Amino acid sequence: MTVPAPAVDGRGGDRKETAVPLAPRARLFPSLAAVYRAQLSRARVARIPLLFVATFQSIGIMVLMRGVVDGGVEARAVVSGSSVLVVAFVALNLLAQYFGQLRAGGGLDHYATLPVPPAAVVLGTAGAYASFTVPGTIVTAVVGSVLFGLPLAHLWVLVAVIPLSGAALSGLGAALGLLAPRQELAALLGQLGMSAALLLGVLPSERLPAPIDWARDLLPSTYGVEALSRSFDAHPDWKIVVLDLAVCAVVGVLSLSAAAWAYRRAAVR
């Protein structure tokens, strides 16, 4: 795209118009990578202590549950739910607080002036926050497996569970932070979301009343928890595991799309 620019002759008069090319529009993936690196660098120092808190919190829950759960389905649910809880603490709770603070403090005005697509801001920030959950989730899953005597052979499923659960929960956290009218409400919604991931993820679905079990099916992290839980079987049904991961991926796409829409809505208000 070009715009005409007047050319001035030696006597100060307009001579003719010449076309001046505009800078090319920023593409999605390079913009996403730039936002991701910037957010990762910015949050590295501030978020690492909170990651330790999330990891110790999940390990503490497993230690407490060890006194009432011996093994079987309950043990798999406790370890899977506690592992994904690390993702929920960072990707949902902290991201909701971050975007709520960003909106309240006028930080969205800064992002709105950048020549990057709105989706790149949301996806890059969500990806950076989700990346912090990788070591804590792996440590929690390994410690929990040893604590409850579960097999470690299929923990490679975390390679899919972490990014897909992280995408679903990050999108939800970003949307909550951007849609909340006040910063305090964004923090409250993030805490409630993490509490839901704790209560509905750690407890086996067979022990829950029907209405609460339906609410569990609506929680984005549920399908990541189910996929990880099934992988602890001696002979996992991989078709069901893949189906759970596929549902988690679809939920992740929907939640990130909702977060991108919420960002555009909040940036123009």
C-alpha positions as semicolon CSV with decimal commas, in nm:
position;residue;x (nm);y (nm);z (nm)
1;M;0,000;0,000;0,000
2;T;0,124;0,348;-0,082
3;V;0,015;0,705;-0,001
4;P;0,082;1,012;-0,214
5;A;0,334;1,260;-0,080
6;P;0,380;1,607;-0,239
7;A;0,717;1,680;-0,389
8;V;0,842;2,040;-0,355
9;D;1,038;2,212;-0,629
10;G;1,324;2,454;-0,575
11;R;1,096;2,760;-0,558
12;G;0,887;2,610;-0,274
13;G;0,589;2,515;-0,488
14;D;0,431;2,179;-0,528
15;R;0,571;2,002;-0,829
16;K;0,407;1,659;-0,830
17;E;0,302;1,378;-0,603
18;T;0,516;1,071;-0,548
19;A;0,406;0,745;-0,392
20;V;0,560;0,667;-0,053
21;P;0,526;0,300;0,050
22;L;0,395;0,222;0,397
23;A;0,566;-0,026;0,622
24;P;0,437;-0,382;0,573
25;R;0,170;-0,500;0,813
26;A;0,305;-0,713;1,096
27;R;0,236;-1,081;1,046
28;L;0,084;-1,299;1,317
29;F;0,359;-1,551;1,386
30;P;0,658;-1,311;1,399
31;S;0,451;-1,080;1,620
32;L;0,350;-1,371;1,841
33;A;0,714;-1,478;1,880
34;A;0,818;-1,122;1,970
35;V;0,545;-1,086;2,233
36;Y;0,624;-1,432;2,372
37;R;0,994;-1,353;2,415
38;A;0,919;-1,015;2,571
39;Q;0,668;-1,158;2,818
40;L;0,894;-1,451;2,902
41;S;1,183;-1,218;2,979
42;R;0,965;-0,980;3,178
43;A;0,795;-1,243;3,391
44;R;1,092;-1,472;3,452
45;V;1,207;-1,307;3,773
46;A;0,863;-1,216;3,906
47;R;0,686;-1,546;3,836
48;I;0,946;-1,809;3,930
49;P;0,881;-1,769;4,308
50;L;0,509;-1,811;4,241
51;L;0,582;-2,125;4,041
52;F;0,756;-2,271;4,346
53;V;0,448;-2,183;4,550
54;A;0,221;-2,358;4,298
55;T;0,442;-2,667;4,295
56;F;0,471;-2,692;4,673
57;Q;0,097;-2,635;4,704
58;S;0,021;-2,927;4,471
59;I;0,274;-3,155;4,641
60;G;0,130;-3,060;4,980
61;I;-0,219;-3,156;4,863
62;M;-0,091;-3,497;4,752
63;V;0,084;-3,552;5,085
64;L;-0,239;-3,471;5,270
65;M;-0,445;-3,697;5,044
66;R;-0,195;-3,979;5,091
67;G;-0,335;-4,029;5,438
68;V;-0,684;-4,108;5,307
69;V;-0,614;-4,255;4,962
70;D;-0,425;-4,578;4,918
71;G;-0,431;-4,632;4,544
72;G;-0,653;-4,718;4,250
73;V;-0,873;-4,464;4,073
74;E;-0,856;-4,220;4,364
75;A;-0,475;-4,209;4,358
76;R;-0,468;-4,147;3,983
77;A;-0,720;-3,866;4,021
78;V;-0,523;-3,702;4,302
79;V;-0,192;-3,708;4,112
80;S;-0,344;-3,597;3,781
81;G;-0,552;-3,321;3,937
82;S;-0,262;-3,192;4,146
83;S;-0,031;-3,186;3,843
84;V;-0,275;-2,989;3,627
85;L;-0,342;-2,761;3,926
86;V;0,006;-2,613;3,874
87;V;-0,106;-2,512;3,525
88;A;-0,429;-2,365;3,663
89;F;-0,246;-2,161;3,927
90;V;-0,018;-1,991;3,675
91;A;-0,206;-1,997;3,345
92;L;-0,551;-1,919;3,483
93;N;-0,513;-1,741;3,816
94;L;-0,204;-1,529;3,751
95;L;-0,298;-1,450;3,392
96;A;-0,642;-1,327;3,498
97;Q;-0,476;-1,101;3,754
98;Y;-0,221;-0,978;3,500
99;F;-0,474;-0,878;3,235
100;G;-0,703;-0,729;3,499
101;Q;-0,414;-0,516;3,623
102;L;-0,315;-0,429;3,267
103;R;-0,664;-0,309;3,187
104;A;-0,704;-0,113;3,511
105;G;-0,365;0,057;3,476
106;G;-0,405;0,158;3,114
107;G;-0,146;-0,090;2,989
108;L;-0,375;-0,200;2,709
109;D;-0,329;0,144;2,553
110;H;0,039;0,063;2,510
111;Y;-0,032;-0,269;2,342
112;A;-0,295;-0,107;2,120
113;T;-0,030;0,124;1,972
114;L;0,196;-0,165;1,875
115;P;0,178;-0,282;1,511
116;V;0,086;-0,637;1,610
117;P;-0,241;-0,827;1,570
118;P;-0,453;-0,856;1,887
119;A;-0,431;-1,235;1,870
120;A;-0,051;-1,215;1,891
121;V;-0,069;-1,022;2,219
122;V;-0,308;-1,273;2,377
123;L;-0,138;-1,585;2,241
124;G;0,214;-1,462;2,317
125;T;0,129;-1,366;2,674
126;A;-0,068;-1,685;2,734
127;G;0,214;-1,895;2,593
128;A;0,471;-1,726;2,814
129;Y;0,268;-1,786;3,129
130;A;0,192;-2,145;3,031
131;S;0,564;-2,211;2,973
132;F;0,636;-2,144;3,341
133;T;0,418;-2,438;3,437
134;V;0,630;-2,703;3,263
135;P;0,891;-2,777;3,535
136;G;0,642;-2,758;3,822
137;T;0,393;-2,988;3,650
138;I;0,660;-3,247;3,571
139;V;0,799;-3,240;3,927
140;T;0,449;-3,273;4,074
141;A;0,360;-3,567;3,849
142;V;0,685;-3,752;3,925
143;V;0,662;-3,693;4,301
144;G;0,298;-3,795;4,304
145;S;0,364;-4,111;4,106
146;V;0,637;-4,215;4,350
147;L;0,425;-4,120;4,651
148;F;0,126;-4,330;4,541
149;G;0,319;-4,606;4,369
150;L;0,192;-4,525;4,019
151;P;0,386;-4,624;3,705
152;L;0,611;-4,363;3,545
153;A;0,628;-4,527;3,203
154;H;0,359;-4,314;3,038
155;L;0,434;-3,975;3,188
156;W;0,544;-3,864;2,841
157;V;0,173;-3,783;2,798
158;L;0,259;-3,459;2,980
159;V;0,416;-3,342;2,654
160;A;0,061;-3,304;2,522
161;V;-0,126;-3,243;2,847
162;I;0,075;-2,937;2,955
163;P;0,044;-2,726;2,637
164;L;-0,319;-2,820;2,568
165;S;-0,432;-2,764;2,926
166;G;-0,220;-2,451;2,938
167;A;-0,384;-2,315;2,623
168;A;-0,735;-2,384;2,751
169;L;-0,671;-2,237;3,096
170;S;-0,466;-1,943;2,967
171;G;-0,744;-1,843;2,731
172;L;-0,996;-1,862;3,012
173;G;-0,772;-1,663;3,247
174;A;-0,704;-1,393;2,987
175;A;-1,074;-1,364;2,903
176;L;-1,169;-1,332;3,272
177;G;-0,908;-1,062;3,327
178;L;-1,008;-0,865;3,019
179;L;-1,383;-0,886;3,069
180;A;-1,386;-0,812;3,442
181;P;-1,493;-0,450;3,499
182;R;-1,252;-0,407;3,791
183;Q;-0,908;-0,538;3,877
184;E;-1,027;-0,681;4,209
185;L;-1,301;-0,877;4,034
186;A;-1,048;-1,019;3,786
187;A;-0,835;-1,143;4,077
188;L;-1,142;-1,293;4,243
189;L;-1,248;-1,474;3,926
190;G;-0,895;-1,609;3,882
191;Q;-0,896;-1,743;4,238
192;L;-1,238;-1,901;4,190
193;G;-1,125;-2,065;3,868
194;M;-0,817;-2,211;4,036
195;S;-1,030;-2,334;4,328
196;A;-1,264;-2,505;4,082
197;A;-0,966;-2,674;3,916
198;L;-0,853;-2,790;4,261
199;L;-1,184;-2,927;4,388
200;L;-1,314;-3,072;4,061
201;G;-0,979;-3,199;3,938
202;V;-0,840;-3,374;4,244
203;L;-1,158;-3,554;4,348
204;P;-1,260;-3,859;4,142
205;S;-1,568;-3,800;3,928
206;E;-1,734;-4,113;4,072
207;R;-1,743;-3,947;4,416
208;L;-1,911;-3,627;4,295
209;P;-2,287;-3,558;4,287
210;A;-2,438;-3,542;3,939
211;P;-2,477;-3,160;3,918
212;I;-2,117;-3,105;4,027
213;D;-2,000;-3,373;3,786
214;W;-2,169;-3,180;3,504
215;A;-1,986;-2,865;3,614
216;R;-1,664;-3,065;3,607
217;D;-1,725;-3,147;3,241
218;L;-1,740;-2,774;3,165
219;L;-1,402;-2,701;3,323
220;P;-1,131;-2,678;3,053
221;S;-0,869;-2,857;3,260
222;T;-1,088;-3,165;3,317
223;Y;-0,991;-3,329;2,990
224;G;-0,621;-3,285;3,053
225;V;-0,669;-3,439;3,398
226;E;-0,860;-3,732;3,248
227;A;-0,595;-3,794;2,981
228;L;-0,316;-3,796;3,239
229;S;-0,517;-4,013;3,477
230;R;-0,584;-4,277;3,210
231;S;-0,214;-4,291;3,125
232;F;-0,145;-4,442;3,470
233;D;-0,328;-4,762;3,373
234;A;-0,114;-5,068;3,304
235;H;-0,258;-5,079;2,951
236;P;-0,405;-4,735;2,874
237;D;-0,686;-4,700;2,624
238;W;-0,501;-4,462;2,395
239;K;-0,807;-4,389;2,185
240;I;-0,981;-4,241;2,488
241;V;-0,663;-4,053;2,586
242;V;-0,638;-3,901;2,238
243;L;-1,008;-3,812;2,250
244;D;-0,962;-3,632;2,582
245;L;-0,664;-3,442;2,442
246;A;-0,861;-3,353;2,128
247;V;-1,144;-3,209;2,338
248;C;-0,887;-3,016;2,540
249;A;-0,739;-2,878;2,217
250;V;-1,080;-2,766;2,088
251;V;-1,156;-2,597;2,421
252;G;-0,816;-2,428;2,403
253;V;-0,889;-2,286;2,058
254;L;-1,228;-2,159;2,172
255;S;-1,098;-2,004;2,494
256;L;-0,806;-1,832;2,320
257;S;-1,041;-1,700;2,051
258;A;-1,267;-1,564;2,325
259;A;-0,964;-1,402;2,491
260;A;-0,860;-1,237;2,162
261;W;-1,213;-1,101;2,120
262;A;-1,211;-0,975;2,478
263;Y;-0,877;-0,804;2,415
264;R;-1,010;-0,619;2,109
265;R;-1,319;-0,521;2,305
266;A;-1,122;-0,392;2,601
267;A;-0,861;-0,211;2,388
268;V;-1,114;0,008;2,205
269;R;-1,316;0,110;2,510
